[in-house]
Coordinates of N, CA and C in Angstrom, one line a residue:
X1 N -61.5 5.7 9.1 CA -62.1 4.7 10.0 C -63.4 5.3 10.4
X2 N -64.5 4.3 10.6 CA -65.6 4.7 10.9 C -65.5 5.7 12.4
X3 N -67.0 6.8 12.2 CA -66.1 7.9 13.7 C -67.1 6.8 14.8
X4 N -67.3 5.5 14.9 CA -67.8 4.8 16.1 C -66.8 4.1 16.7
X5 N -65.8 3.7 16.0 CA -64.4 3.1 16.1 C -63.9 3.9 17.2
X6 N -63.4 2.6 18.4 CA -62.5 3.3 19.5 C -62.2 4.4 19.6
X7 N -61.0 4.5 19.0 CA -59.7 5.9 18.9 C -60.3 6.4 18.5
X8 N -61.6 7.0 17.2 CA -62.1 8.6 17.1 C -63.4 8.2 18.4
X9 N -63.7 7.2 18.3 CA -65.2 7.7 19.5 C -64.4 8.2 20.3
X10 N -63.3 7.7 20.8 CA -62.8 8.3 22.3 C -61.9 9.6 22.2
X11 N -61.6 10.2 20.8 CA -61.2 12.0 20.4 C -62.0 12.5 20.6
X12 N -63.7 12.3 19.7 CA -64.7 13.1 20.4 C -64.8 13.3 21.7
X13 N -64.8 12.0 22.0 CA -65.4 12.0 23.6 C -64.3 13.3 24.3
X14 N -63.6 13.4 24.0 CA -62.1 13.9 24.9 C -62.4 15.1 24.6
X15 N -62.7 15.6 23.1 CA -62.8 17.0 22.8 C -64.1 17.4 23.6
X16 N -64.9 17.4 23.6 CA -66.4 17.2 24.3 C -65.9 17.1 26.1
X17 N -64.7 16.8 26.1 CA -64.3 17.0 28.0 C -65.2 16.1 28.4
X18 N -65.7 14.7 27.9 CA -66.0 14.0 28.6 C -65.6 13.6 30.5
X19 N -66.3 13.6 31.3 CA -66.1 13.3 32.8 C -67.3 12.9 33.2
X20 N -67.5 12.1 34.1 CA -66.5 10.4 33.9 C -66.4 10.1 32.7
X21 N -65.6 9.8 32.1 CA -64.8 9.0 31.1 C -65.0 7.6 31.4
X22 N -65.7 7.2 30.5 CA -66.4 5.6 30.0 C -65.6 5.1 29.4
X23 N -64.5 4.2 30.0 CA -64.0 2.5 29.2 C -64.2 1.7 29.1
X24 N -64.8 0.8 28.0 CA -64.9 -0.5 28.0 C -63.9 -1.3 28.5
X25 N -64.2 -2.3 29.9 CA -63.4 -3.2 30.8 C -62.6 -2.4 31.4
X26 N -61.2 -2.8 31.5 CA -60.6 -2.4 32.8 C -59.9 -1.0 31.9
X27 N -59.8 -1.1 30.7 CA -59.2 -0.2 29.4 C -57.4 -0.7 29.4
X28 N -56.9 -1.6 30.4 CA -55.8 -2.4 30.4 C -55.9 -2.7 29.1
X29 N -56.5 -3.1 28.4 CA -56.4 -3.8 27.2 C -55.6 -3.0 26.2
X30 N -55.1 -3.6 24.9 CA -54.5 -2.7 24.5 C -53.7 -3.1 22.8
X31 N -53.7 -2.8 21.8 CA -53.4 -2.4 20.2 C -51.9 -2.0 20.3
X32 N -51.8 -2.6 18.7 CA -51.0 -1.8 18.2 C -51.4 -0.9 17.5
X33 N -51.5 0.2 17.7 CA -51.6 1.8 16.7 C -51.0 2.2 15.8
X34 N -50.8 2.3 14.2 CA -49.9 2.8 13.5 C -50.8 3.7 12.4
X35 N -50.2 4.9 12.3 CA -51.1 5.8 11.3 C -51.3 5.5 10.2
X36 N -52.1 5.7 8.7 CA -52.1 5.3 7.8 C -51.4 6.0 6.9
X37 N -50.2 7.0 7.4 CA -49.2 7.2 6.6 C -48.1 5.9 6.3
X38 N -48.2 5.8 7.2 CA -47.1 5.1 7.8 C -47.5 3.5 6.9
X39 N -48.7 3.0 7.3 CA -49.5 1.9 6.6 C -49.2 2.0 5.3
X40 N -49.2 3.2 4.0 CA -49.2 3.5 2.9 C -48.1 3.3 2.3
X41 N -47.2 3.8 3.1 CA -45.6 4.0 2.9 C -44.8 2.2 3.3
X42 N -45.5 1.7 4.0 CA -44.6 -0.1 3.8 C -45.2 -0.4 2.9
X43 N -46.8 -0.2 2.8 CA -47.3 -1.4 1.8 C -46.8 -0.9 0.7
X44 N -46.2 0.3 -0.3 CA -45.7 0.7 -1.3 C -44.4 0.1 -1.1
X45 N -43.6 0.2 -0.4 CA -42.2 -0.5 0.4 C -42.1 -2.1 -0.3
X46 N -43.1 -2.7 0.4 CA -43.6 -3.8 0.3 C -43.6 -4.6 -1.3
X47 N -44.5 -4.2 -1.9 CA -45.2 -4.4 -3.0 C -43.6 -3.9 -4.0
X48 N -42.7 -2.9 -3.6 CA -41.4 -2.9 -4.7 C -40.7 -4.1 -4.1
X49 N -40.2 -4.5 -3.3 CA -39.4 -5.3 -2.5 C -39.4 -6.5 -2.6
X50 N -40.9 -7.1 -2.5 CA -41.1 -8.4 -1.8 C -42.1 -8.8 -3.4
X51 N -41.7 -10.3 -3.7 CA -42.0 -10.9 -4.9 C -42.4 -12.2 -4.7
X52 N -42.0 -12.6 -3.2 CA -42.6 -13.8 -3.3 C -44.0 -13.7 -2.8
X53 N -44.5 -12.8 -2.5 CA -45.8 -13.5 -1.3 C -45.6 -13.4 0.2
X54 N -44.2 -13.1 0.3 CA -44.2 -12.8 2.2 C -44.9 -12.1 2.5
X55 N -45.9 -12.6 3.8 CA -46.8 -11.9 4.5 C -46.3 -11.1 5.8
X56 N -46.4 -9.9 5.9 CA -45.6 -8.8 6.5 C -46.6 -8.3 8.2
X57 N -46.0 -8.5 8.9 CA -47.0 -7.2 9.9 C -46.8 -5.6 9.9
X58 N -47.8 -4.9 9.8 CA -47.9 -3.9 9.4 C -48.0 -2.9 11.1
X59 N -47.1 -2.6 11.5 CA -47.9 -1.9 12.6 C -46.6 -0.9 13.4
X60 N -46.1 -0.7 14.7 CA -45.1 -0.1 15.7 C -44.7 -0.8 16.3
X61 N -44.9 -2.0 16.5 CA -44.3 -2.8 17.6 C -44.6 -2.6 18.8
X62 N -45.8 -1.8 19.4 CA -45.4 -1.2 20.6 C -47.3 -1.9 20.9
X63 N -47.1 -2.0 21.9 CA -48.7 -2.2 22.6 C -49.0 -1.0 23.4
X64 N -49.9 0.1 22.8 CA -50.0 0.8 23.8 C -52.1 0.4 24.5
X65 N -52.2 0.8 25.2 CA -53.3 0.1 26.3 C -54.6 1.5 25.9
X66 N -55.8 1.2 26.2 CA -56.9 2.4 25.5 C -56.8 3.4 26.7
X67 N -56.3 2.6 28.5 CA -56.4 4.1 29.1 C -55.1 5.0 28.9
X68 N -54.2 4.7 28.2 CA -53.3 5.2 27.8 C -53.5 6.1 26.6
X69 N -54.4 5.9 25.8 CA -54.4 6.6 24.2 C -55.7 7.6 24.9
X70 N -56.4 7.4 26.0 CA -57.7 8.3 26.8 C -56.9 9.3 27.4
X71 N -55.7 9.1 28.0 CA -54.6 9.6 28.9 C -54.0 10.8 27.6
X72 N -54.0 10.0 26.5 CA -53.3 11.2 25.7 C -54.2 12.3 24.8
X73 N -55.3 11.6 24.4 CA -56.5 12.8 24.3 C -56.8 13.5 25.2
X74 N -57.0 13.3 26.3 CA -57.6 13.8 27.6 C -56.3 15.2 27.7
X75 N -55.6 14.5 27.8 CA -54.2 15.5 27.7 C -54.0 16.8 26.9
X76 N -54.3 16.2 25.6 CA -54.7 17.3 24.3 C -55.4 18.3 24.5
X77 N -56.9 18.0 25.4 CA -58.0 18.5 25.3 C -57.7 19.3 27.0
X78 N -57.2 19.0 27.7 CA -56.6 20.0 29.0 C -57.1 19.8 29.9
X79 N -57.3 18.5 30.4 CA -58.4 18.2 31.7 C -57.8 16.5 31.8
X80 N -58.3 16.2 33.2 CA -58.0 15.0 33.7 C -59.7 14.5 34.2
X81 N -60.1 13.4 33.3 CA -61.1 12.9 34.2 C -61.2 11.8 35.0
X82 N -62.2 11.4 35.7 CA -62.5 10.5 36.3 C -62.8 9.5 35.3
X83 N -61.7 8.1 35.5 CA -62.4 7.3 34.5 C -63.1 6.0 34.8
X84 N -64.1 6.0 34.4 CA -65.3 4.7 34.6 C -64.9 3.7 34.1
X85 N -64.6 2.4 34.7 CA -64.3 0.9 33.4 C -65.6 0.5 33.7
X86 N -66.1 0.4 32.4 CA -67.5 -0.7 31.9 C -66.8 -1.9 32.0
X87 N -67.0 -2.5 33.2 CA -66.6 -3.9 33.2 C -67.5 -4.7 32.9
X88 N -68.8 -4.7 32.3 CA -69.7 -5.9 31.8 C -70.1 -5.4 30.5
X89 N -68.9 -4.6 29.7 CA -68.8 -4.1 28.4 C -68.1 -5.7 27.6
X90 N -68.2 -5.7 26.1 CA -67.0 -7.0 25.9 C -65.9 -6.1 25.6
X91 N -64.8 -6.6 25.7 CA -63.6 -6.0 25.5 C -62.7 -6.3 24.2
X92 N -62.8 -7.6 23.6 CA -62.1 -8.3 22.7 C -60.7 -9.1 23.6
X93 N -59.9 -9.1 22.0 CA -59.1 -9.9 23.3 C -57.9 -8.6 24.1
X94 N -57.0 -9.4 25.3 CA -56.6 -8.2 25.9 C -55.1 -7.9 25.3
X95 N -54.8 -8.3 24.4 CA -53.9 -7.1 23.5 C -53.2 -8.5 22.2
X96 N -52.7 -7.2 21.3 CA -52.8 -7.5 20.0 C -51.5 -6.4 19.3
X97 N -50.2 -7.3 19.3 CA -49.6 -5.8 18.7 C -48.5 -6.9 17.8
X98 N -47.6 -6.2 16.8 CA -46.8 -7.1 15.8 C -45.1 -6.9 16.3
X99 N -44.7 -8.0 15.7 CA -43.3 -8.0 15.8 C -42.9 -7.8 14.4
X100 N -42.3 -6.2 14.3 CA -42.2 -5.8 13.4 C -40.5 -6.0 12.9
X101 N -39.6 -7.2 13.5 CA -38.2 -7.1 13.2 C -38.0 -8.1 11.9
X102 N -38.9 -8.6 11.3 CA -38.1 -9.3 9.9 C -38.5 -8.0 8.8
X103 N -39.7 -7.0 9.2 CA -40.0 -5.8 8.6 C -38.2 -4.8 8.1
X104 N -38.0 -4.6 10.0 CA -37.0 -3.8 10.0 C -35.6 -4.4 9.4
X105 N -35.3 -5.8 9.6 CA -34.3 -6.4 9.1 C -33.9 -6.7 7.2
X106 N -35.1 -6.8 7.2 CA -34.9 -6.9 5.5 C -35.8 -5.9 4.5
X107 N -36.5 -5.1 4.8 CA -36.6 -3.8 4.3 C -36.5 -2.7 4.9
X108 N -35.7 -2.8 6.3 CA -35.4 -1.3 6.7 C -36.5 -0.3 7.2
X109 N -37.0 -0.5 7.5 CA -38.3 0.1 8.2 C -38.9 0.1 9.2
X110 N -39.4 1.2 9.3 CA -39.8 1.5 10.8 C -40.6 2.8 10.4
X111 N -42.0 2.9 11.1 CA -43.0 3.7 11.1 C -42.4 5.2 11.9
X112 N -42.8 6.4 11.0 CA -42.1 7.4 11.2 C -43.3 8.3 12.3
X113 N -44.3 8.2 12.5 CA -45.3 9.0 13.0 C -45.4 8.3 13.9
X114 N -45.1 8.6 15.3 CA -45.5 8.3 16.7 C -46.9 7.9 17.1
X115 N -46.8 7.3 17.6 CA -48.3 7.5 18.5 C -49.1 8.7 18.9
X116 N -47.8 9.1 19.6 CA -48.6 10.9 20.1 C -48.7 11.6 19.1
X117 N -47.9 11.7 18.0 CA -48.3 12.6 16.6 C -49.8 12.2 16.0
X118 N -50.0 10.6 16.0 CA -50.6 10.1 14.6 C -52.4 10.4 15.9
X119 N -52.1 10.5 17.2 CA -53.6 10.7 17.8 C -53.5 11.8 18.3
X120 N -52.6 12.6 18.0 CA -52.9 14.4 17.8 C -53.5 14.6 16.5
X121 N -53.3 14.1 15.6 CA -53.6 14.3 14.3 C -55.5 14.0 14.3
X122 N -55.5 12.7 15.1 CA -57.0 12.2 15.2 C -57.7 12.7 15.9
X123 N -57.1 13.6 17.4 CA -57.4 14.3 18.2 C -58.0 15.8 17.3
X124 N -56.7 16.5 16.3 CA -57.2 17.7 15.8 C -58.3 17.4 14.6
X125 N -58.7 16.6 14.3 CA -59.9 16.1 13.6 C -61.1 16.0 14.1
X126 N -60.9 15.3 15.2 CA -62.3 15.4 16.5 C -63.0 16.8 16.5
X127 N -61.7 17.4 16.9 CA -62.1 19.0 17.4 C -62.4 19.6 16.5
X128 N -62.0 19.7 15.2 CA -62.8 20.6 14.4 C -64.1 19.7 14.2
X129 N -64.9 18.1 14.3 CA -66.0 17.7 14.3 C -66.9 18.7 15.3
X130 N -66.1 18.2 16.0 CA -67.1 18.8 17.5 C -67.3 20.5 17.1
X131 N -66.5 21.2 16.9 CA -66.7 22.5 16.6 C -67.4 22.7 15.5
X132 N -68.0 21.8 14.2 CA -69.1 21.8 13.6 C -70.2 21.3 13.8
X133 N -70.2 20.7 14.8 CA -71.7 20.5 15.5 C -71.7 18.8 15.0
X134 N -70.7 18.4 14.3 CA -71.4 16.8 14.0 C -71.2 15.6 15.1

C-alpha cells in the first residue's frame, strides 16, 4: 500500500512519536482491517472452491475505528499523545466493515492474523523506514 495511505502514514507518524497526533475528523470513523496474508490465502481458498462466480467479502468482520489503530501504534512506539481531530479534514464515509459468515459457513474461514499482529507487522516496517531516514 502506498506509504501516504492512512495505516502506514499513521506507523510513521507513531514511530516518529508524533504529539499532538493529527486525525482526520473525530477518527470515530472506522474499517475493516485484514492483512494481506490473510487476503491471499481466501482468494486462493476462493478460486479452488467457488465455480460459480460468488462474490465473497474479503475482510475480519470487525470494525475497528483509526483512533483505535493510532491507540495501537502509539502503544508500540511507548508514549501516549495528545490527539488532535481535524474536523474540517473529509473523512469518507463513517465506517465500512464485511459480514464475513457465508465466508465462514461454506468455506470455513476465518482470517488468522489479528489486527494487533497484522499493525505490528506495519508498525515494525515504519520503524525500520524511519530508522533509514525515508
Amino acid at each position: 500500500q502506498d506509504l501516504s495511505y492512512p495505516i502506514p502514514a499513521i506507523a510513521a507518524r507513531a514511530a516518529r512519536k508524533e504529539d499532538p497526533f493529527e486525525v482526520w475528523g473525530t477518527g470515530k470513523q472506522g474499517r475493516d482491517f485484514v492483512h494481506i496474508d490473510d487476503v491471499l490465502d481466501l482468494t486462493l481458498l476462493a478460486m479452488d472452491k467457488i465455480s460459480d462466480g460468488t462474490a465473497i467479502n474479503i475482510g475480519m468482520g470487525k470494525l475497528t475505528s483509526f483512533l483505535e489503530i493510532i491507540e495501537l501504534f502509539t502503544s508500540f512506539a511507548g508514549y501516549t499523545p495528545t490527539i488532535k481531530p481535524l474536523l474540517d479534514k473529509p473523512v469518507g464515509v463513517h465506517s465500512r466493515y464485511c459480514d464475513m459468515s457465508w465466508v465462514e459457513e461454506h468455506l470455513g474461514w476465518k482470517a488468522r492474523i489479528s489486527t494487533e499482529e497484522g499493525m505490528r507487522r506495519v508498525y515494525d516496517a515504519a520503524v525500520a523506514r524511519v530508522k533509514a531516514g525515508e
